[in-house]
Coordinates of C-alpha atoms and ligand atoms in Angstrom, one line a residue:
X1 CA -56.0 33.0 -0.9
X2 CA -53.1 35.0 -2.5
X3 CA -52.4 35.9 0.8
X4 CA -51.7 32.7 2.6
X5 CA -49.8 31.2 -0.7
X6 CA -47.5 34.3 0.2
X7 CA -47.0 33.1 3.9
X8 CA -46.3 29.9 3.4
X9 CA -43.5 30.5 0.5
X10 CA -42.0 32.5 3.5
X11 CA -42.1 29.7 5.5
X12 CA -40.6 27.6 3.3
X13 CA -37.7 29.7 2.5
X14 CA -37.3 29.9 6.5
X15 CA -37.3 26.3 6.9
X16 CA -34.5 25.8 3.8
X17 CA -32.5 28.1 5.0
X18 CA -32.5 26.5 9.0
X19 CA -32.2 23.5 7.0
X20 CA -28.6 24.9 5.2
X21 CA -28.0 26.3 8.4
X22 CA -28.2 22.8 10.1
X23 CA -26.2 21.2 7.4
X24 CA -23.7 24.0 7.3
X25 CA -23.4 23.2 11.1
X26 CA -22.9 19.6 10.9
X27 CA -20.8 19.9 7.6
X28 CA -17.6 17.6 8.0
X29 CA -14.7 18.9 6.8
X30 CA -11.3 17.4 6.7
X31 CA -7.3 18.6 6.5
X32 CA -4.7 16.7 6.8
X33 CA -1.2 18.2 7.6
X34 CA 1.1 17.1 5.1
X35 CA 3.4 19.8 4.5
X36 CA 6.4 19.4 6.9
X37 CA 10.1 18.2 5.4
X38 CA 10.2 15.5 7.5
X39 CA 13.8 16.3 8.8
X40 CA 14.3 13.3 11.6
X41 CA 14.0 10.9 8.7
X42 CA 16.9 12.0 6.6
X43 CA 15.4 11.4 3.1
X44 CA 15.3 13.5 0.1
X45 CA 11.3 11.8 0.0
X46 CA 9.2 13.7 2.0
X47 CA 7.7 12.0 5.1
X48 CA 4.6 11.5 3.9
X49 CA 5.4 10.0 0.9
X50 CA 7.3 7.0 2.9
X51 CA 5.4 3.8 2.7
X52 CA 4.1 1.4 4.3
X53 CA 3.3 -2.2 3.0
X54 CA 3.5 -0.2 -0.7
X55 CA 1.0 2.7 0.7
X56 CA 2.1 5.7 1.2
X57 CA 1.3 7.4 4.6
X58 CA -0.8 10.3 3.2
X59 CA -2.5 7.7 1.0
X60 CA -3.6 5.7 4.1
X61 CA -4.7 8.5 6.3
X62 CA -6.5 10.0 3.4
X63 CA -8.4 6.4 2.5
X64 CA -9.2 6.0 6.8
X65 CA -10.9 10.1 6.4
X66 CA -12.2 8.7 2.7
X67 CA -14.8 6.3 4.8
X68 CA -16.0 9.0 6.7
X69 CA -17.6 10.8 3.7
X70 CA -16.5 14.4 4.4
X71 CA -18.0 17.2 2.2
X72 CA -14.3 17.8 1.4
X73 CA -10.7 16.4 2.2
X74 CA -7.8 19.5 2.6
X75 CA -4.6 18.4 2.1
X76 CA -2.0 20.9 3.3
X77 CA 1.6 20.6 1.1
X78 CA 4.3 22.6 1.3
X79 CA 8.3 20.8 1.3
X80 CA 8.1 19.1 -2.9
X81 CA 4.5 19.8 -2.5
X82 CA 4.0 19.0 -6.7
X83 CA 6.1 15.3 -5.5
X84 CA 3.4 15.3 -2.8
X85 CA 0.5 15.9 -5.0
X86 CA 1.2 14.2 -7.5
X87 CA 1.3 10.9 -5.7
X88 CA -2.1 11.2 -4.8
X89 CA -4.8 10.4 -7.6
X90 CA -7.7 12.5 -8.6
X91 CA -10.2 13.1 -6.0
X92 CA -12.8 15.8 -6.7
X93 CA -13.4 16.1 -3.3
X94 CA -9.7 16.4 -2.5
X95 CA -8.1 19.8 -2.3
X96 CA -4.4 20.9 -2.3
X97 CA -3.6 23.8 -0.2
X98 CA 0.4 25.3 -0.2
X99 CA 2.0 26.2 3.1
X100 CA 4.8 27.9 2.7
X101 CA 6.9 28.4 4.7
X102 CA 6.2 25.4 7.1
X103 CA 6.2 27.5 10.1
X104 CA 4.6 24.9 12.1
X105 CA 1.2 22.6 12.8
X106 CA -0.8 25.9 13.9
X107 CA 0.4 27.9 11.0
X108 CA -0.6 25.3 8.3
X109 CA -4.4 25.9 10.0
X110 CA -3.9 29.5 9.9
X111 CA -3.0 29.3 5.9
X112 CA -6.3 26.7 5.8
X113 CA -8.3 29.6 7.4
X114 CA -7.3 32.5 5.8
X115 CA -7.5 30.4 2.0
X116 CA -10.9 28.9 2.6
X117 CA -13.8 31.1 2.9
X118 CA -16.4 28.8 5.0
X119 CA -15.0 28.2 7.7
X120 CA -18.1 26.2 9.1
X121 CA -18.9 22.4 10.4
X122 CA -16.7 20.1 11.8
X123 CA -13.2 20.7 10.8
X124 CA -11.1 16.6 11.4
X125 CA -7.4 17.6 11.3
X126 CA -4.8 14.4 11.1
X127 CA -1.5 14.6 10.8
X128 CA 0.0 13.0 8.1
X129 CA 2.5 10.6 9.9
X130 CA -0.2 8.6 11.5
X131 CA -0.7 6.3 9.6
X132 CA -2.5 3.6 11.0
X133 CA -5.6 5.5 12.3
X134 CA -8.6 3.7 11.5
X135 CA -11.8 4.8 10.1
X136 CA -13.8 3.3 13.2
X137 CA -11.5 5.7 15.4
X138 CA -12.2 8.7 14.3
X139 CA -15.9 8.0 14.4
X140 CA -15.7 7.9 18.2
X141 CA -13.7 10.9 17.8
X142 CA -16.9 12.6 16.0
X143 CA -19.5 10.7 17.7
X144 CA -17.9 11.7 20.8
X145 CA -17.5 15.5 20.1
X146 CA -21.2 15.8 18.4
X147 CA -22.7 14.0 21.7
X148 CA -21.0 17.2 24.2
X149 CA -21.0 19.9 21.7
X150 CA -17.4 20.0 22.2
X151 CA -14.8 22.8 20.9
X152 CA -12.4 20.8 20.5
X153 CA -12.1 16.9 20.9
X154 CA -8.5 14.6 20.5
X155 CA -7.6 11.7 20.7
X156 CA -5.1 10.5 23.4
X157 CA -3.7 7.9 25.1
X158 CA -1.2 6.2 27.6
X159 CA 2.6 5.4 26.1
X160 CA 4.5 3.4 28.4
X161 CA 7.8 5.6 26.8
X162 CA 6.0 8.7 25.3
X163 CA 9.1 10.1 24.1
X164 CA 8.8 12.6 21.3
X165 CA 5.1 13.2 21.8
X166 CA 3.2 16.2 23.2
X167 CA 1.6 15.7 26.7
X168 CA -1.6 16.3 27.2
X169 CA -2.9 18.0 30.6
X170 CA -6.4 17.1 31.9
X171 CA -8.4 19.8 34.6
X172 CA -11.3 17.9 35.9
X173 CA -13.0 16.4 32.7
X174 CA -11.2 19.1 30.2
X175 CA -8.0 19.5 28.4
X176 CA -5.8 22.3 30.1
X177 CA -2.8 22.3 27.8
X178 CA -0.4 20.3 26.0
X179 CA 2.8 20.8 26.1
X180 CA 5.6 19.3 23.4
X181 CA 8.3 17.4 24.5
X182 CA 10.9 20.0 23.6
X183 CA 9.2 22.5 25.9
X184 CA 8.6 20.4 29.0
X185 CA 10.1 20.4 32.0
X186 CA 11.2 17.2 33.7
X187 CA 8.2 16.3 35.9
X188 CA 6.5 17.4 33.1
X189 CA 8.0 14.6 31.0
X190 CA 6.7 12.0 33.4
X191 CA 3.6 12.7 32.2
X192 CA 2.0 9.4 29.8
X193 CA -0.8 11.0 28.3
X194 CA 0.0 11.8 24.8
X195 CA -1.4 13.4 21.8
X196 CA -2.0 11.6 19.1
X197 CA -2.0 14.6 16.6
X198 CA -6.1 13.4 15.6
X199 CA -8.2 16.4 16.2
X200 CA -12.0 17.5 15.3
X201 CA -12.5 21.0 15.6
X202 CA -15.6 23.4 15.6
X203 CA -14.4 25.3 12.9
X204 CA -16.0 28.2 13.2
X205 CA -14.4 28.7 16.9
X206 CA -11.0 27.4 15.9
X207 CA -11.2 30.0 12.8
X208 CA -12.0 33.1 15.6
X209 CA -8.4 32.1 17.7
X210 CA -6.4 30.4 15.2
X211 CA -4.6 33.4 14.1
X212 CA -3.7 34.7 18.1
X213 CA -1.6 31.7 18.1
X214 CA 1.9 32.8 18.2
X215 CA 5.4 30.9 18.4
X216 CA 6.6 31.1 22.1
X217 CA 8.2 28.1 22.2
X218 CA 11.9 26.4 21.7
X219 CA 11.6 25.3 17.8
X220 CA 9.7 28.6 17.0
X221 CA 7.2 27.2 15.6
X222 CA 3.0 27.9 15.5
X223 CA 2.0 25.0 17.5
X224 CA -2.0 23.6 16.9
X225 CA -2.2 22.5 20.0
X226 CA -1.7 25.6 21.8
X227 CA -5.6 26.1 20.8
X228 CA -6.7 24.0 23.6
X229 CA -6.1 26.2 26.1
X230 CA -7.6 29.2 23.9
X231 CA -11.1 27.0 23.4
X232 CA -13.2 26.5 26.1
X233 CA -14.5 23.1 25.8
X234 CA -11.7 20.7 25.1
X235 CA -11.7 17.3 25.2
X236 CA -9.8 14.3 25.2
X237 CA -11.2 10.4 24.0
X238 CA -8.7 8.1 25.4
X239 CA -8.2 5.2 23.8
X240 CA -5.5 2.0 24.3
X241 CA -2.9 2.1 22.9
X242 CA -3.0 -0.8 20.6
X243 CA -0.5 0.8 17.9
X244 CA -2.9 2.5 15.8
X245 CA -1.7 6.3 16.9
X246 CA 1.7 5.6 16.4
X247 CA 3.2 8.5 14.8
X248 CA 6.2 8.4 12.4
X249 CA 9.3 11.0 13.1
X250 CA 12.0 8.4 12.0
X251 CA 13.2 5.6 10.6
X252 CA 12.5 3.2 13.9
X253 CA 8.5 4.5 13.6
X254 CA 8.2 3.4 10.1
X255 CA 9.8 -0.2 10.8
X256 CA 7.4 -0.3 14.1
X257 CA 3.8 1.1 11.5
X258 CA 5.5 -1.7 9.1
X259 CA 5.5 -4.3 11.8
X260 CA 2.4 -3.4 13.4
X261 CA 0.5 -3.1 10.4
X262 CA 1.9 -6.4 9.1
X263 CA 1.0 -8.0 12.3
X264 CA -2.6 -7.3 12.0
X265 CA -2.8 -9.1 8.3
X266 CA -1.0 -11.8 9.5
X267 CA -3.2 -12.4 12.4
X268 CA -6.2 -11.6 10.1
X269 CA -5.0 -14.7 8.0
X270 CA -4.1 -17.2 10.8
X271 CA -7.8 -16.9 12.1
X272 CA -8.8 -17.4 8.9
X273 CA -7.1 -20.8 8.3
X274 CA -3.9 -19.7 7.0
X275 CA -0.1 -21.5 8.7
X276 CA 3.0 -19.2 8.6
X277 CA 6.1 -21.0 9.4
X278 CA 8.0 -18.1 10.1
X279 CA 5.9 -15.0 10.7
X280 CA 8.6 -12.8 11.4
X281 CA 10.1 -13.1 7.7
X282 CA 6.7 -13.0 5.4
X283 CA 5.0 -10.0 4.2
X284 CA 1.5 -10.2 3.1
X285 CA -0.4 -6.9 1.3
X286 CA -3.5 -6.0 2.5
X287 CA -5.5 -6.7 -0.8
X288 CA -3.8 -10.3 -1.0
X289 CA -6.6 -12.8 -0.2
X290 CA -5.3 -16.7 1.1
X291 CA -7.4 -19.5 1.1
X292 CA -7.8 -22.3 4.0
X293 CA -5.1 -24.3 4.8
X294 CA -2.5 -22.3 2.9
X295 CA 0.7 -22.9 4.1
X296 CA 3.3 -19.8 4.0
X297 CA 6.8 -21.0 4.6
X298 CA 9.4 -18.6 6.0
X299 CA 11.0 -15.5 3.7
X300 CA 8.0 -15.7 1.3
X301 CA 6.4 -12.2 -0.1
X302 CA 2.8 -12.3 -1.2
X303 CA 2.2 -8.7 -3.0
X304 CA -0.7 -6.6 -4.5
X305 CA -3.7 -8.4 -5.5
X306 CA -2.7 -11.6 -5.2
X307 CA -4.9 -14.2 -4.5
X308 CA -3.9 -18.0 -3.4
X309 CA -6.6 -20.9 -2.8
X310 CA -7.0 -23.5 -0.5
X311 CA -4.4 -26.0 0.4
X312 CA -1.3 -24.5 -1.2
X313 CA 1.9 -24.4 -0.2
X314 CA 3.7 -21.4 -0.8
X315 CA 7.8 -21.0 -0.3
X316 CA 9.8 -21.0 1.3
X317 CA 11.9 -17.8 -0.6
X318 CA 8.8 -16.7 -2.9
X319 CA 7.6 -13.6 -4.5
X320 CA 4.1 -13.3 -5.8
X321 CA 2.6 -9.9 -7.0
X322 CA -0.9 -9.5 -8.5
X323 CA -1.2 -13.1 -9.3
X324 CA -3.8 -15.9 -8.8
X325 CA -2.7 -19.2 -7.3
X326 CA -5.3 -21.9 -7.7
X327 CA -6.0 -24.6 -5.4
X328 CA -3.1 -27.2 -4.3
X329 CA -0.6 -25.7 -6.0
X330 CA 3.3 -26.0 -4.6
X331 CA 5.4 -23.2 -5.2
X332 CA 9.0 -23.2 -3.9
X333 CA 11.6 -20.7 -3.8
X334 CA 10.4 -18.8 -7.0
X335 CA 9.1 -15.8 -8.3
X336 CA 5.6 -15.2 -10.0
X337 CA 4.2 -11.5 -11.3
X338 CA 0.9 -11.0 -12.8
X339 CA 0.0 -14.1 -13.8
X340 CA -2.3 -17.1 -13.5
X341 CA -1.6 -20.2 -12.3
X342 CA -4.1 -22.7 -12.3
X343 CA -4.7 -25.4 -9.7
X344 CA -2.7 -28.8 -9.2
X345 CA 0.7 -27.1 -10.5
X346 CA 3.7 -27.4 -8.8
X347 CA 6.1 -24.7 -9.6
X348 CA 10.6 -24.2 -8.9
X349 CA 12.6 -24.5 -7.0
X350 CA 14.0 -21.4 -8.4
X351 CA 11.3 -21.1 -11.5
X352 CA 10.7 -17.1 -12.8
X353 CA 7.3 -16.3 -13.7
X354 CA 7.0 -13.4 -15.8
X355 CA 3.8 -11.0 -16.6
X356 CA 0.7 -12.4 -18.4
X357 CA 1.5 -16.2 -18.3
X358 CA -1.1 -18.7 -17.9
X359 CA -0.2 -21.9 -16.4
X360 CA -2.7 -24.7 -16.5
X361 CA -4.2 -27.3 -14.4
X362 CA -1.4 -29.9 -13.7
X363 CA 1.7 -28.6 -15.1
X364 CA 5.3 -28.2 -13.6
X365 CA 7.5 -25.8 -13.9
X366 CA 11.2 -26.8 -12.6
X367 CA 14.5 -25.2 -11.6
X368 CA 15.7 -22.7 -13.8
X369 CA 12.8 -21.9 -15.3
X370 CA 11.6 -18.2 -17.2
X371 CA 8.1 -18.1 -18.5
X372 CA 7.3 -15.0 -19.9
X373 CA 3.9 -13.7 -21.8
X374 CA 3.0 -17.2 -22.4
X375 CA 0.4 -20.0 -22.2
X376 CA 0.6 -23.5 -21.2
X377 CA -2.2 -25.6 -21.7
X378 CA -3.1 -28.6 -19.1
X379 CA -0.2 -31.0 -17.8
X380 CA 2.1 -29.3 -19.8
X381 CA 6.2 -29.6 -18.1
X382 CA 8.4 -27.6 -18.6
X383 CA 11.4 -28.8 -16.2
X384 CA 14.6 -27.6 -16.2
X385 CA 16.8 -24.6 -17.6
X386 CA 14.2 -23.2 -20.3
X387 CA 13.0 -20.1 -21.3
X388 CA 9.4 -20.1 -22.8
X389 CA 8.8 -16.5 -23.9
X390 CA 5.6 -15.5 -25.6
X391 CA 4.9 -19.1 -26.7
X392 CA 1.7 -21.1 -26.3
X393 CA 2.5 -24.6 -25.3
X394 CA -0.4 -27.0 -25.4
X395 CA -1.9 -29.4 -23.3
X396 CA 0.2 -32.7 -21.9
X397 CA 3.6 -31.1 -23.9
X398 CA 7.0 -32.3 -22.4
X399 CA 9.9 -29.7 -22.7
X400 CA 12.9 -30.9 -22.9
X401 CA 15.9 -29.2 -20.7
X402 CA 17.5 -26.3 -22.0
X403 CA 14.7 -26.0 -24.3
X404 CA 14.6 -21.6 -25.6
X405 CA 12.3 -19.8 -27.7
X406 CA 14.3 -16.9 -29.2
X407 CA 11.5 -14.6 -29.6
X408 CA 13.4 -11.6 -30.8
X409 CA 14.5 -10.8 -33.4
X410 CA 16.8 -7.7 -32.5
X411 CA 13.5 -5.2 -33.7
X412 CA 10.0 -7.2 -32.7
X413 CA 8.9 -10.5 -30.7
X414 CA 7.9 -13.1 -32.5
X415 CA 5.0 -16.4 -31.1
X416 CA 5.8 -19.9 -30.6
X417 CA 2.9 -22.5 -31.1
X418 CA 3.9 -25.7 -29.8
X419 CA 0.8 -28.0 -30.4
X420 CA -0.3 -30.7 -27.6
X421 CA 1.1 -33.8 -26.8
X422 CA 4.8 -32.3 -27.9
X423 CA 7.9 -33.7 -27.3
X424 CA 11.0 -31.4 -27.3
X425 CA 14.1 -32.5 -27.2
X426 CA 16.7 -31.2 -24.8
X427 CA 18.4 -28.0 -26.0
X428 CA 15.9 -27.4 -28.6
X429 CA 16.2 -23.3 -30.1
X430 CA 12.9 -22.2 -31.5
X431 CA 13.6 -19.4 -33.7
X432 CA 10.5 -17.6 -33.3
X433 CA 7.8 -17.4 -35.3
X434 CA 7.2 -20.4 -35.3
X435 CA 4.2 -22.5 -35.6
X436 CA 4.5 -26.6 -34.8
X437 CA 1.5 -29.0 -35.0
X438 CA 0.4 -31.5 -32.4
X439 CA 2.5 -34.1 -31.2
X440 CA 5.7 -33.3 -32.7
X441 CA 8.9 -34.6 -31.7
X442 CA 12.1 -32.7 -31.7
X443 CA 15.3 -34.1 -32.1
X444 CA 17.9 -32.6 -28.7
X445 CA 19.9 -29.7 -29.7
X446 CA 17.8 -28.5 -33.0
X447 CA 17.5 -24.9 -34.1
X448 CA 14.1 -25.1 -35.6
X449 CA 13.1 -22.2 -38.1
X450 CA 10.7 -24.0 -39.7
X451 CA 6.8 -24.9 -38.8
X452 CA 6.3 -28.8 -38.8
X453 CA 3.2 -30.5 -39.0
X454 CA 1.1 -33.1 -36.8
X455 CA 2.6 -36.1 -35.7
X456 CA 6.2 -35.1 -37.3
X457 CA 9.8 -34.9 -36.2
X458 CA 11.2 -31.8 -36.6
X459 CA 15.2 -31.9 -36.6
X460 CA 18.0 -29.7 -37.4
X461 CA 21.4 -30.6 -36.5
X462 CA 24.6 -31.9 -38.3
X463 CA 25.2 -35.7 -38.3
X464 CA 27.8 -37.1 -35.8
X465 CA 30.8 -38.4 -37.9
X466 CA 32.8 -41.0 -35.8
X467 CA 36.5 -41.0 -37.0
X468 CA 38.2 -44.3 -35.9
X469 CA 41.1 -44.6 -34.2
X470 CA 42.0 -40.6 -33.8
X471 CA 43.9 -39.8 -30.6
X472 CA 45.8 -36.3 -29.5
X473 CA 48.9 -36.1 -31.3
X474 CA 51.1 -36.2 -28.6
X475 CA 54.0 -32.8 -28.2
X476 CA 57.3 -33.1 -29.4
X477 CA 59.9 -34.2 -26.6
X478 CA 63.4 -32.4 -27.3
Ligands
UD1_1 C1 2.9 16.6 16.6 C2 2.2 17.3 17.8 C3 2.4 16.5 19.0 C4 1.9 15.1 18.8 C5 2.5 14.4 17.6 C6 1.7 13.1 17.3 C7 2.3 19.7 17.3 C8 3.0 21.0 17.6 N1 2.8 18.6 17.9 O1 4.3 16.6 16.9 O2 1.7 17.1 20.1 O3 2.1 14.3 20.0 O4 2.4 15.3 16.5 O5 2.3 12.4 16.3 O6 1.4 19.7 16.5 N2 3.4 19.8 9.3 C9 2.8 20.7 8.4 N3 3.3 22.0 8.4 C10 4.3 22.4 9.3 C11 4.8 21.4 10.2 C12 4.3 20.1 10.2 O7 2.0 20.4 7.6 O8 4.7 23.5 9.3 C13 2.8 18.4 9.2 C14 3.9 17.4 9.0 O9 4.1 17.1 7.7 C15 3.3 16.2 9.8 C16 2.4 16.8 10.8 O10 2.2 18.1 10.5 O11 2.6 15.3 8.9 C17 3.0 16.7 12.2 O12 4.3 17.4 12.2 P1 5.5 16.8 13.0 O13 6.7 17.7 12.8 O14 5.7 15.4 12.8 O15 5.0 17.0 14.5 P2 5.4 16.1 15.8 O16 6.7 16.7 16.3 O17 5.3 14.7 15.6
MG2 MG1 5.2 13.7 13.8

């Protein structure tokens, strides 16, 4: 009995450790090559750190390989690598390797190899300035190089003007070489197939040749993609070129990713129900969420988490960051951050909504117009020239033009409480704190430093004196 307990412990411990094996094998691993200066965009940010619709491009390759659930995300830095790492935020499974110097694509593998003792699985190397790759992408990368056990897979694909890229040479169904633009010749050059700089390795055969890779070329640099030739099996997954693999090298690549990128939200949003009168000069994020028949007239910015319900028109000339817009709300020429505005309201032209204001159901907000920190309760108008600064304005409340609440006192800010069905006359000063019951009335041009209560008239101004019959005296003639 002893005996066969014995035999199958062995087995087991066999069959865990083909299992850890088997994982070990199939292990994804990802680096993504972040470490170069970026020269050709003549910044003092580094390249990676250069955004796109407010993302950075590390940020967006790293949350495309993020989807794929790798056992472990490399991130190679060198040029302001603290900047670099620092931008990114805490990822246990993300690790920080320093190149230095940057001797080239190959080298920042070699420094990967030599610093990380496994080198076992499937190793995804990106480069950093592709920033549009998707996650569904590099699946068919994978899915692709697990199905023909390759050594090497990449993704490629036909530029009409490949200029800049490396061009990648096919032998029968494998890649030969590819050779950077630098070092071709000119028939060379004519050749459309580029690389996209998207590779999945088997690491354990890139580890045995990556350091025989040497810099033979004319920018002296260790080049990754001489490996191709030095594996056996490499292969290339074409795919269209549908902008998703453009790379970024200057200025004129990041305004193409921006365009691109801003494209696809935009078209997102049209099938969705949402009019843009001018396409062209809007930029949406791509958390911002748009209701049905939303209309987005020209020059109008929609940023962060914003989120807009149906049947609003929105702009023309409008900011809105992290804000909600409720349903059937107008908003022209005007700026909103992080606030809520509730449905029915119609807000500018030229109105400034500040942080943490509430607007409610069926108010207005006119020209000239600062809210800031502050609550107005339902069909509350606020119309022209006023600033309303941590106040809370209740419901069906008429403010009068040039109405201000001077909420600081030089040290601290100071509340307004302005109590519902409020009138306040024009040029009213509300010398905060301040606490006034409902349906007051304010007499135009009062500095009110006092509370008042319900159903009074608060007023604070000198009496007009009328002096008959007073004219200019008239100057001397000589
Ligand atoms: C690279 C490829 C080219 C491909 C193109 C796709 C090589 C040799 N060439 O060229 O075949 O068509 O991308 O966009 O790989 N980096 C480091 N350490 C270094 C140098 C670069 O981490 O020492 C990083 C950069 O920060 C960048 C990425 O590697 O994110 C690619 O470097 P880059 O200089 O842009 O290469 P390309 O000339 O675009
Ligand atoms: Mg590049």
């Amino acid at each position: 009995m002893e005996r066969e307990v014995g035999h199958d412990e062995v087995g087991l411990q066999e069959l865990d450790l083909y299992i850890n094996i088997y994982i070990q094998k199939n292990m994804l691993s990802v680096a993504i090559l972040a470490a170069g200066k970026g020269t050709r965009m003549e910044s003092s940010i580094p390249k990676v750190l250069h955004k796109i619709s407010g993302k950075s491009l590390l940020q967006r390759v790293i949350d495309s390989c993020v989807e794929l659930n790798p056992e472990q995300i490399f991130v190679i830095t060198g040029h302001k690598s603290k900047e670099v790492q620092e931008s990114i935020p805490d990822n246990k499974k993300i690790q920080f390797i320093i190149q230095e110097p940057q001797s080239g694509t190959g080298h920042a593998i070699q420094v990967l190899c030599r610093e990380v003792k496994k080198n076992e699985g499937k190793l995804l190397i990106l480069n950093g300035d592709v920033p549009l790759i998707k996650p569904e992408t590099l699946n068919k990368l994978l899915k692709l190089h697990n199905s023909k056990n390759a050594d090497v897979s990449l993704i490629t694909t036909k530029k009409k003007n490949p200029h800049g890229y490396g061009r990648v040479f096919l032998k029968e169904d494998f890649i030969e070489r590819i050779v950077e633009e630098k070092d071709c010749n000119k028939k060379e050059r004519l050749n459309l197939l580029i690389n996209a700089g998207v590779y999945c390795f088997n690491w354990e055969k890139l580890s045995k040749i990556i350091s025989t890779l040497e810099n033979n070329n004319t920018q002296k640099e260790i080049y990754l993609t001489d490996t191709v030739s030095l594996l056996k099996n490499s292969l290339s997954l074409e795919i269209e070129d549908n902008g998703e693999l453009q790379g970024i090298n200057n200025r004129i690549q990041l305004a193409k990713c921006e365009e691109i990128n801003q494209n696809s939200i935009k078209e997102k949003h049209m099938l969705n129900g949402v009019t843009f009168i001018n396409k062209a000069s809007c930029s949406i994020s791509e958390e911002a969420e748009i209701g049905k028949d939303v209309t987005i007239e020209a020059n109008t910015h929609i940023r962060g988490s914003t989120k807009i319900f149906n049947n609003c028109i929105i702009g023309p000339n409008t900011f809105i960051e992290n804000s909600k817009i409720g349903l059937c709300c107008e908003i022209s020429n005007s700026t909103v951050y992080d606030s809520k505005i509730m449905d029915h309201i119609k807000i500018g032209p030229y109105s400034h909504i500040r942080p943490q204001s509430t607007i409610s159901s069926g108010s207005k907000i006119g020209n000239f117009v600062e809210i800031k920190n502050s609550q107005l309760e339902e069909e509350s108008k606020v119309n022209h020239l006023s600033y309303i600064g941590d106040s809370i304005i209740g419901r069906s409340t008429n403010i009068g033009a040039g109405t201000i609440t001077a909420n600081f006192d030089g040290q601290t800010k100071h509340q307004t409480k302005i109590g519902k069905n409020s009138n306040i006359g024009a040029n009213t000063v509300f010398v905060a704190p301040i606490n006034l019951g409902e349906s007051v009335t304010t007499g135009a041009g009062s500095v009110i430093t006092k509370n008042s209560r319900d159903n009074s008239l608060a007023i604070s101004r000198t009496k007009q004196v009328n002096i008959e019959n007073w004219k200019k005296k008239k100057p001397k003639s000589n």
